[in-house]
Coordinates of C-alpha atoms in Angstrom, one line a residue:
L1 CA 20.3 3.3 31.8
A2 CA 21.7 1.7 28.6
I3 CA 20.8 -1.8 29.7
L4 CA 17.2 -0.7 30.5
N5 CA 17.0 0.9 27.1
Y6 CA 18.2 -2.3 25.4
W7 CA 15.7 -4.5 27.2
M8 CA 12.9 -2.0 26.7
S9 CA 13.6 -2.0 23.0
I10 CA 13.5 -5.8 22.8
F11 CA 10.2 -5.8 24.8
M12 CA 8.7 -3.2 22.5
W13 CA 9.6 -5.3 19.5
L14 CA 8.2 -8.5 21.0
V15 CA 4.9 -6.8 21.9
G16 CA 4.7 -5.2 18.5
I17 CA 5.1 -8.5 16.8
L18 CA 2.6 -10.1 19.1
T19 CA 0.1 -7.4 18.4
F20 CA 0.6 -7.8 14.7
L21 CA 0.1 -11.5 14.9
V22 CA -3.1 -11.1 16.9
M23 CA -4.5 -8.7 14.3
L24 CA -3.5 -11.0 11.5
Y25 CA -5.2 -13.9 13.2
A26 CA -8.3 -11.7 13.7
A27 CA -8.3 -10.9 10.0
F28 CA -8.0 -14.6 9.1
L29 CA -10.9 -15.5 11.5
Y30 CA -13.1 -12.7 10.0
M31 CA -12.4 -13.7 6.4
S32 CA -13.1 -17.4 7.1
A33 CA -16.2 -16.8 9.2
G34 CA -18.5 -16.7 6.3
A35 CA -22.1 -16.9 7.6
N36 CA -21.0 -18.1 11.0
E37 CA -21.9 -15.1 13.3
E38 CA -20.1 -16.6 16.3
N39 CA -16.7 -16.7 14.5
A40 CA -17.2 -13.1 13.3
K41 CA -17.9 -11.9 16.8
K42 CA -14.7 -13.8 18.0
A43 CA -12.7 -12.1 15.2
K44 CA -14.0 -8.7 16.1
K45 CA -13.0 -9.3 19.7
F46 CA -9.5 -10.3 18.7
L47 CA -9.3 -7.2 16.5
I48 CA -10.4 -4.9 19.3
W49 CA -7.8 -6.4 21.7
G50 CA -5.1 -6.2 19.0
L51 CA -5.9 -2.5 18.5
V52 CA -5.8 -2.0 22.3
G53 CA -2.4 -3.7 22.4
A54 CA -1.2 -1.4 19.6
V55 CA -2.4 1.7 21.5
V56 CA -0.8 0.5 24.7
L57 CA 2.5 -0.2 22.9
I58 CA 2.5 3.3 21.4
L59 CA 1.7 5.0 24.7
S60 CA 4.3 3.0 26.6
F61 CA 7.0 3.8 24.0
S62 CA 6.1 7.5 24.2
I63 CA 6.2 7.5 28.0
V64 CA 9.6 5.6 28.1
S65 CA 11.0 8.0 25.5
F66 CA 9.8 11.0 27.3
T67 CA 11.1 9.9 30.7
G68 CA 14.4 8.9 29.2
S69 CA 14.8 12.3 27.7
L70 CA 14.2 13.9 31.1
L71 CA 16.8 11.7 32.8
T72 CA 19.5 12.2 30.2
P73 CA 21.5 15.4 30.6

């Protein structure tokens, strides 16, 4: 169980960093879009998927923590 917890922690950190980078990229695209509507739409899509990734990360962390607490005496 300790090994699974270790790898889950590493996975959570990597997904969190990836989510942050996607949202940072979306912010950069949105700021540099100017009058280009296509780039603004692309930035909004990246931002939405970044937020979805953040929600999935939080939910998966909650589920893993909850099940871990049930399995630990």
